[in-house]
PDB file of C-alpha atoms and ligand atoms in Angstrom:
ATOM      1  CA  UNK R   1      48.536 105.534 186.567  1.00 85.00           C
ATOM      2  CA  UNK R   2      46.519 102.612 185.495  1.00 96.00           C
ATOM      3  CA  UNK R   3      44.386  99.939 187.735  1.00 98.00           C
ATOM      4  CA  UNK R   4      44.811  96.599 187.113  1.00 98.00           C
ATOM      5  CA  UNK R   5      43.456  93.438 187.813  1.00 98.00           C
ATOM      6  CA  UNK R   6      43.703  91.853 191.040  1.00 98.00           C
ATOM      7  CA  UNK R   7      43.927  87.768 190.871  1.00 98.00           C
ATOM      8  CA  UNK R   8      41.489  86.172 193.137  1.00 98.00           C
ATOM      9  CA  UNK R   9      41.978  82.594 194.789  1.00 98.00           C
ATOM     10  CA  UNK R  10      42.536  79.710 193.319  1.00 97.00           C
ATOM     11  CA  UNK R  11      44.515  81.663 190.662  1.00 98.00           C
ATOM     12  CA  UNK R  12      47.945  79.345 191.083  1.00 98.00           C
ATOM     13  CA  UNK R  13      50.340  82.809 191.109  1.00 98.00           C
ATOM     14  CA  UNK R  14      48.927  83.258 194.293  1.00 98.00           C
ATOM     15  CA  UNK R  15      51.033  80.243 195.885  1.00 98.00           C
ATOM     16  CA  UNK R  16      54.279  81.115 194.300  1.00 98.00           C
ATOM     17  CA  UNK R  17      56.514  82.758 196.185  1.00 98.00           C
ATOM     18  CA  UNK R  18      58.218  86.241 194.624  1.00 98.00           C
ATOM     19  CA  UNK R  19      61.919  87.313 194.028  1.00 98.00           C
ATOM     20  CA  UNK R  20      63.634  89.929 195.640  1.00 98.00           C
ATOM     21  CA  UNK R  21      63.943  93.155 193.379  1.00 98.00           C
ATOM     22  CA  UNK R  22      67.562  93.128 192.019  1.00 97.00           C
ATOM     23  CA  UNK R  23      68.738  97.266 191.098  1.00 94.00           C
ATOM     24  CA  UNK R  24      67.577  98.849 193.441  1.00 96.00           C
ATOM     25  CA  UNK R  25      64.121 101.515 192.944  1.00 98.00           C
ATOM     26  CA  UNK R  26      63.922 102.409 189.025  1.00 98.00           C
ATOM     27  CA  UNK R  27      61.484 104.780 187.840  1.00 98.00           C
ATOM     28  CA  UNK R  28      60.217 101.603 186.108  1.00 98.00           C
ATOM     29  CA  UNK R  29      59.341  99.892 189.577  1.00 98.00           C
ATOM     30  CA  UNK R  30      58.128 103.528 191.112  1.00 98.00           C
ATOM     31  CA  UNK R  31      55.424 103.524 187.738  1.00 98.00           C
ATOM     32  CA  UNK R  32      54.233  99.372 188.675  1.00 98.00           C
ATOM     33  CA  UNK R  33      54.324 100.987 192.745  1.00 98.00           C
ATOM     34  CA  UNK R  34      51.611 103.299 191.472  1.00 98.00           C
ATOM     35  CA  UNK R  35      49.732 100.977 189.678  1.00 98.00           C
ATOM     36  CA  UNK R  36      49.755  99.163 192.574  1.00 98.00           C
ATOM     37  CA  UNK R  37      48.362 101.926 195.023  1.00 98.00           C
ATOM     38  CA  UNK R  38      45.830 103.271 192.159  1.00 98.00           C
ATOM     39  CA  UNK R  39      44.540  99.853 192.177  1.00 98.00           C
ATOM     40  CA  UNK R  40      44.449  99.555 195.852  1.00 98.00           C
ATOM     41  CA  UNK R  41      42.974 102.801 196.235  1.00 97.00           C
ATOM     42  CA  UNK R  42      39.673 101.680 193.803  1.00 97.00           C
ATOM     43  CA  UNK R  43      39.215  98.032 195.453  1.00 98.00           C
ATOM     44  CA  UNK R  44      39.109  99.549 198.303  1.00 97.00           C
ATOM     45  CA  UNK R  45      41.708  97.899 200.506  1.00 97.00           C
ATOM     46  CA  UNK R  46      44.473  98.634 203.073  1.00 98.00           C
ATOM     47  CA  UNK R  47      47.091  96.508 201.775  1.00 98.00           C
ATOM     48  CA  UNK R  48      48.511  94.950 198.343  1.00 98.00           C
ATOM     49  CA  UNK R  49      51.119  92.820 197.154  1.00 99.00           C
ATOM     50  CA  UNK R  50      52.561  92.662 193.372  1.00 98.00           C
ATOM     51  CA  UNK R  51      51.410  89.096 193.133  1.00 98.00           C
ATOM     52  CA  UNK R  52      47.955  90.253 193.397  1.00 98.00           C
ATOM     53  CA  UNK R  53      48.176  92.106 190.255  1.00 98.00           C
ATOM     54  CA  UNK R  54      50.190  89.424 188.613  1.00 98.00           C
ATOM     55  CA  UNK R  55      53.659  90.328 189.199  1.00 98.00           C
ATOM     56  CA  UNK R  56      56.002  87.942 191.141  1.00 98.00           C
ATOM     57  CA  UNK R  57      58.656  90.612 192.328  1.00 98.00           C
ATOM     58  CA  UNK R  58      58.827  91.894 196.536  1.00 98.00           C
ATOM     59  CA  UNK R  59      56.625  95.068 196.372  1.00 99.00           C
ATOM     60  CA  UNK R  60      54.324  96.081 198.473  1.00 99.00           C
ATOM     61  CA  UNK R  61      52.138  99.233 198.895  1.00 98.00           C
ATOM     62  CA  UNK R  62      49.877 100.235 201.753  1.00 98.00           C
ATOM     63  CA  UNK R  63      47.498 103.417 202.953  1.00 98.00           C
ATOM     64  CA  UNK R  64      46.338 102.214 206.576  1.00 97.00           C
ATOM     65  CA  UNK R  65      43.746 105.130 206.174  1.00 90.00           C
ATOM     66  CA  UNK R  66      44.133 106.253 209.600  1.00 86.00           C
ATOM     67  CA  UNK R  67      41.877 109.213 210.132  1.00 83.00           C
ATOM     68  CA  UNK R  68      43.396 112.067 212.742  1.00 83.00           C
ATOM     69  CA  UNK R  69      41.238 113.003 215.580  1.00 84.00           C
ATOM     70  CA  UNK R  70      40.129 116.406 215.009  1.00 87.00           C
ATOM     71  CA  UNK R  71      39.829 115.702 210.879  1.00 90.00           C
ATOM     72  CA  UNK R  72      35.457 116.869 209.882  1.00 89.00           C
ATOM     73  CA  UNK R  73      33.392 113.410 210.057  1.00 87.00           C
ATOM     74  CA  UNK R  74      32.738 113.825 206.509  1.00 89.00           C
ATOM     75  CA  UNK R  75      36.487 114.901 204.941  1.00 90.00           C
ATOM     76  CA  UNK R  76      38.197 111.999 203.274  1.00 86.00           C
ATOM     77  CA  UNK R  77      41.331 110.265 205.493  1.00 86.00           C
ATOM     78  CA  UNK R  78      44.463 112.077 204.194  1.00 90.00           C
ATOM     79  CA  UNK R  79      46.875 110.103 202.111  1.00 94.00           C
ATOM     80  CA  UNK R  80      49.438 108.099 203.644  1.00 96.00           C
ATOM     81  CA  UNK R  81      51.069 105.648 201.015  1.00 98.00           C
ATOM     82  CA  UNK R  82      53.556 103.951 202.362  1.00 98.00           C
ATOM     83  CA  UNK R  83      56.517 101.180 200.271  1.00 98.00           C
ATOM     84  CA  UNK R  84      58.313  98.682 200.945  1.00 98.00           C
ATOM     85  CA  UNK R  85      60.791  96.405 198.130  1.00 98.00           C
ATOM     86  CA  UNK R  86      62.895  93.822 198.892  1.00 98.00           C
ATOM     87  CA  UNK R  87      61.182  93.641 202.619  1.00 98.00           C
ATOM     88  CA  UNK R  88      62.033  91.378 205.606  1.00 98.00           C
ATOM     89  CA  UNK R  89      60.792  91.174 209.400  1.00 98.00           C
ATOM     90  CA  UNK R  90      64.034  91.194 211.502  1.00 98.00           C
ATOM     91  CA  UNK R  91      62.485  90.550 214.275  1.00 98.00           C
ATOM     92  CA  UNK R  92      58.462  89.513 216.029  1.00 98.00           C
ATOM     93  CA  UNK R  93      57.727  89.309 219.480  1.00 98.00           C
ATOM     94  CA  UNK R  94      56.239  86.559 221.270  1.00 98.00           C
ATOM     95  CA  UNK R  95      53.144  88.502 222.167  1.00 98.00           C
ATOM     96  CA  UNK R  96      50.380  88.212 219.552  1.00 98.00           C
ATOM     97  CA  UNK R  97      47.805  89.814 218.862  1.00 98.00           C
ATOM     98  CA  UNK R  98      44.348  88.681 216.735  1.00 98.00           C
ATOM     99  CA  UNK R  99      42.625  90.605 214.056  1.00 98.00           C
ATOM    100  CA  UNK R 100      39.514  89.945 211.817  1.00 98.00           C
ATOM    101  CA  UNK R 101      41.502  89.802 208.581  1.00 98.00           C
ATOM    102  CA  UNK R 102      39.940  90.162 204.554  1.00 98.00           C
ATOM    103  CA  UNK R 103      42.313  90.226 201.517  1.00 98.00           C
ATOM    104  CA  UNK R 104      41.709  91.093 197.664  1.00 98.00           C
ATOM    105  CA  UNK R 105      42.068  88.249 196.129  1.00 98.00           C
ATOM    106  CA  UNK R 106      39.731  85.842 198.423  1.00 98.00           C
ATOM    107  CA  UNK R 107      36.895  88.577 198.307  1.00 98.00           C
ATOM    108  CA  UNK R 108      34.014  88.910 200.798  1.00 97.00           C
ATOM    109  CA  UNK R 109      35.762  86.561 203.099  1.00 98.00           C
ATOM    110  CA  UNK R 110      37.268  87.725 206.490  1.00 98.00           C
ATOM    111  CA  UNK R 111      38.112  85.854 209.371  1.00 98.00           C
ATOM    112  CA  UNK R 112      40.129  85.910 212.939  1.00 98.00           C
ATOM    113  CA  UNK R 113      44.230  85.304 212.515  1.00 98.00           C
ATOM    114  CA  UNK R 114      46.823  85.512 214.740  1.00 98.00           C
ATOM    115  CA  UNK R 115      49.792  87.106 214.751  1.00 98.00           C
ATOM    116  CA  UNK R 116      52.761  88.506 216.052  1.00 98.00           C
ATOM    117  CA  UNK R 117      51.712  91.911 217.668  1.00 98.00           C
ATOM    118  CA  UNK R 118      55.089  93.586 216.949  1.00 98.00           C
ATOM    119  CA  UNK R 119      57.561  93.069 214.297  1.00 98.00           C
ATOM    120  CA  UNK R 120      60.318  95.136 212.864  1.00 98.00           C
ATOM    121  CA  UNK R 121      61.154  95.447 209.387  1.00 98.00           C
ATOM    122  CA  UNK R 122      63.681  96.264 206.820  1.00 98.00           C
ATOM    123  CA  UNK R 123      62.759  97.899 203.443  1.00 98.00           C
ATOM    124  CA  UNK R 124      63.468  99.843 200.872  1.00 98.00           C
ATOM    125  CA  UNK R 125      61.593 102.727 200.176  1.00 98.00           C
ATOM    126  CA  UNK R 126      59.564 104.957 197.449  1.00 98.00           C
ATOM    127  CA  UNK R 127      63.494 106.359 197.058  1.00 98.00           C
ATOM    128  CA  UNK R 128      65.245 103.399 197.487  1.00 98.00           C
ATOM    129  CA  UNK R 129      66.546 105.161 201.202  1.00 98.00           C
ATOM    130  CA  UNK R 130      66.996 101.397 203.656  1.00 98.00           C
ATOM    131  CA  UNK R 131      64.631 101.768 206.552  1.00 98.00           C
ATOM    132  CA  UNK R 132      64.196  99.986 209.463  1.00 98.00           C
ATOM    133  CA  UNK R 133      61.396 100.130 211.798  1.00 98.00           C
ATOM    134  CA  UNK R 134      59.027  98.843 214.102  1.00 98.00           C
ATOM    135  CA  UNK R 135      55.697  98.471 214.295  1.00 98.00           C
ATOM    136  CA  UNK R 136      52.808  97.344 215.759  1.00 98.00           C
ATOM    137  CA  UNK R 137      48.651  97.632 215.796  1.00 98.00           C
ATOM    138  CA  UNK R 138      47.464  97.555 212.142  1.00 98.00           C
ATOM    139  CA  UNK R 139      50.428  98.724 210.516  1.00 98.00           C
ATOM    140  CA  UNK R 140      52.055  94.887 212.043  1.00 98.00           C
ATOM    141  CA  UNK R 141      49.050  92.834 210.456  1.00 98.00           C
ATOM    142  CA  UNK R 142      48.872  94.141 207.428  1.00 98.00           C
ATOM    143  CA  UNK R 143      52.781  94.032 206.832  1.00 98.00           C
ATOM    144  CA  UNK R 144      52.644  90.596 207.894  1.00 98.00           C
ATOM    145  CA  UNK R 145      49.729  89.364 205.867  1.00 99.00           C
ATOM    146  CA  UNK R 146      51.519  91.242 202.883  1.00 98.00           C
ATOM    147  CA  UNK R 147      54.824  89.766 203.513  1.00 98.00           C
ATOM    148  CA  UNK R 148      52.629  86.292 202.941  1.00 98.00           C
ATOM    149  CA  UNK R 149      51.760  86.749 199.855  1.00 98.00           C
ATOM    150  CA  UNK R 150      55.524  87.591 198.806  1.00 98.00           C
ATOM    151  CA  UNK R 151      55.767  83.814 200.397  1.00 98.00           C
ATOM    152  CA  UNK R 152      52.553  82.233 198.162  1.00 98.00           C
ATOM    153  CA  UNK R 153      50.802  82.195 201.619  1.00 98.00           C
ATOM    154  CA  UNK R 154      47.174  83.774 202.081  1.00 98.00           C
ATOM    155  CA  UNK R 155      45.598  84.275 204.957  1.00 98.00           C
ATOM    156  CA  UNK R 156      43.121  81.649 204.589  1.00 98.00           C
ATOM    157  CA  UNK R 157      46.366  78.991 204.968  1.00 98.00           C
ATOM    158  CA  UNK R 158      46.183  80.170 208.687  1.00 98.00           C
ATOM    159  CA  UNK R 159      42.534  78.480 208.699  1.00 98.00           C
ATOM    160  CA  UNK R 160      41.454  75.202 209.446  1.00 98.00           C
ATOM    161  CA  UNK R 161      41.056  73.007 205.549  1.00 98.00           C
ATOM    162  CA  UNK R 162      37.399  73.212 206.386  1.00 98.00           C
ATOM    163  CA  UNK R 163      37.011  76.991 206.402  1.00 98.00           C
ATOM    164  CA  UNK R 164      40.086  77.075 203.741  1.00 98.00           C
ATOM    165  CA  UNK R 165      38.018  75.110 201.025  1.00 98.00           C
ATOM    166  CA  UNK R 166      34.251  77.299 201.941  1.00 98.00           C
ATOM    167  CA  UNK R 167      36.413  80.310 201.612  1.00 98.00           C
ATOM    168  CA  UNK R 168      37.456  79.076 197.920  1.00 98.00           C
ATOM    169  CA  UNK R 169      33.988  77.552 196.955  1.00 98.00           C
ATOM    170  CA  UNK R 170      32.919  81.121 197.733  1.00 97.00           C
ATOM    171  CA  UNK R 171      35.126  83.067 195.824  1.00 97.00           C
ATOM    172  CA  UNK R 172      34.420  80.567 192.833  1.00 96.00           C
ATOM    173  CA  UNK R 173      30.715  81.090 193.111  1.00 96.00           C
ATOM    174  CA  UNK R 174      31.089  85.199 193.711  1.00 95.00           C
ATOM    175  CA  UNK R 175      32.938  85.076 190.300  1.00 92.00           C
ATOM    176  CA  UNK R 176      30.031  82.637 188.452  1.00 91.00           C
ATOM    177  CA  UNK R 177      27.590  85.174 188.666  1.00 85.00           C
ATOM    178  CA  UNK R 178      29.731  88.308 188.361  1.00 77.00           C
TER     179      UNK R 178
HETATM  180  O1  K1U E   1      44.589  91.609 199.606  1.00 69.55           O
HETATM  181  C1  K1U E   1      44.922  92.016 200.777  1.00 69.55           C
HETATM  182  O2  K1U E   1      46.397  91.868 200.699  1.00 69.55           O
HETATM  183  C2  K1U E   1      44.533  93.609 200.981  1.00 69.55           C
HETATM  184  C3  K1U E   1      43.807  93.697 202.850  1.00 69.55           C
HETATM  185  C4  K1U E   1      44.650  93.708 203.858  1.00 69.55           C
HETATM  186  C5  K1U E   1      44.364  93.523 204.963  1.00 69.55           C
HETATM  187  C6  K1U E   1      43.048  93.543 205.338  1.00 69.55           C
HETATM  188  C7  K1U E   1      43.322  93.530 206.594  1.00 69.55           C
HETATM  189  C8  K1U E   1      44.095  92.563 207.694  1.00 69.55           C
HETATM  190  C9  K1U E   1      45.741  92.321 207.142  1.00 69.55           C
HETATM  191  C10 K1U E   1      45.427  92.757 205.842  1.00 69.55           C
HETATM  192  C11 K1U E   1      42.408  94.213 202.633  1.00 69.55           C
HETATM  193  O3  K1U E   1      42.678  95.848 202.424  1.00 69.55           O
HETATM  194  S1  K1U E   1      40.775  94.029 203.090  1.00 69.55           S
HETATM  195  C12 K1U E   1      40.176  95.298 202.625  1.00 69.55           C
HETATM  196  C13 K1U E   1      40.304  96.087 204.358  1.00 69.55           C
HETATM  197  O4  K1U E   1      40.560  95.764 204.721  1.00 69.55           O
HETATM  198  C14 K1U E   1      39.619  97.298 203.833  1.00 69.55           C
HETATM  199  C15 K1U E   1      39.114  97.992 202.903  1.00 69.55           C
HETATM  200  C16 K1U E   1      38.595  99.356 202.635  1.00 69.55           C
HETATM  201  C17 K1U E   1      38.988  99.658 204.189  1.00 69.55           C
HETATM  202  C18 K1U E   1      39.134  99.567 205.203  1.00 69.55           C
HETATM  203  C19 K1U E   1      39.354  98.249 205.093  1.00 69.55           C
HETATM  204 ZN1   ZN E   2      45.797  90.220 200.745  1.00 69.55          ZN
END
């Protein structure tokens, strides 16, 4: 496994639409998903799309780092990795929910985005099996944010032009001092 570099705005790849995975879930693809997960944990983040490490294919990893109620305060959250190959949203609720989103490709910028509160998903998992499931809460928010990445859309594209331009300028400045 390896930690890969995460690309940040205004990298042109972040605007690219990612291609579906052909030929199912192979060992090579699982190795890429392992790298993505390690990169996401290292960042740290709760989701990552393959395009964020420069791979324009429709693959997402996620771990919402939910803590069971009975877990001692000093214990780390148990790992609950999720893998999505060729994910599709097959239904979205009319009801919306708002979340203060962040993005590893737009570091240190957070803002509210309104999205459908519940979605039904279809995807292939780590074993290459087809899964259909409904989700809500942070899971629904995060999968929609990551699916936006697969379509070349960033959370700042849901904001005003003024806020978007400010976000890009802030990241450019951060990179200059790093
Ligand atoms: O860049 C990304 O796509 C990952 C992004 C996912 C996300 C966060 C919030 C709402 C929607 C999607 C992040 O993980 S940003 C970092 C973050 O949220 C976080 C980091 C450490 C602990 C907990 C959360
Ligand atoms: Zn993101």
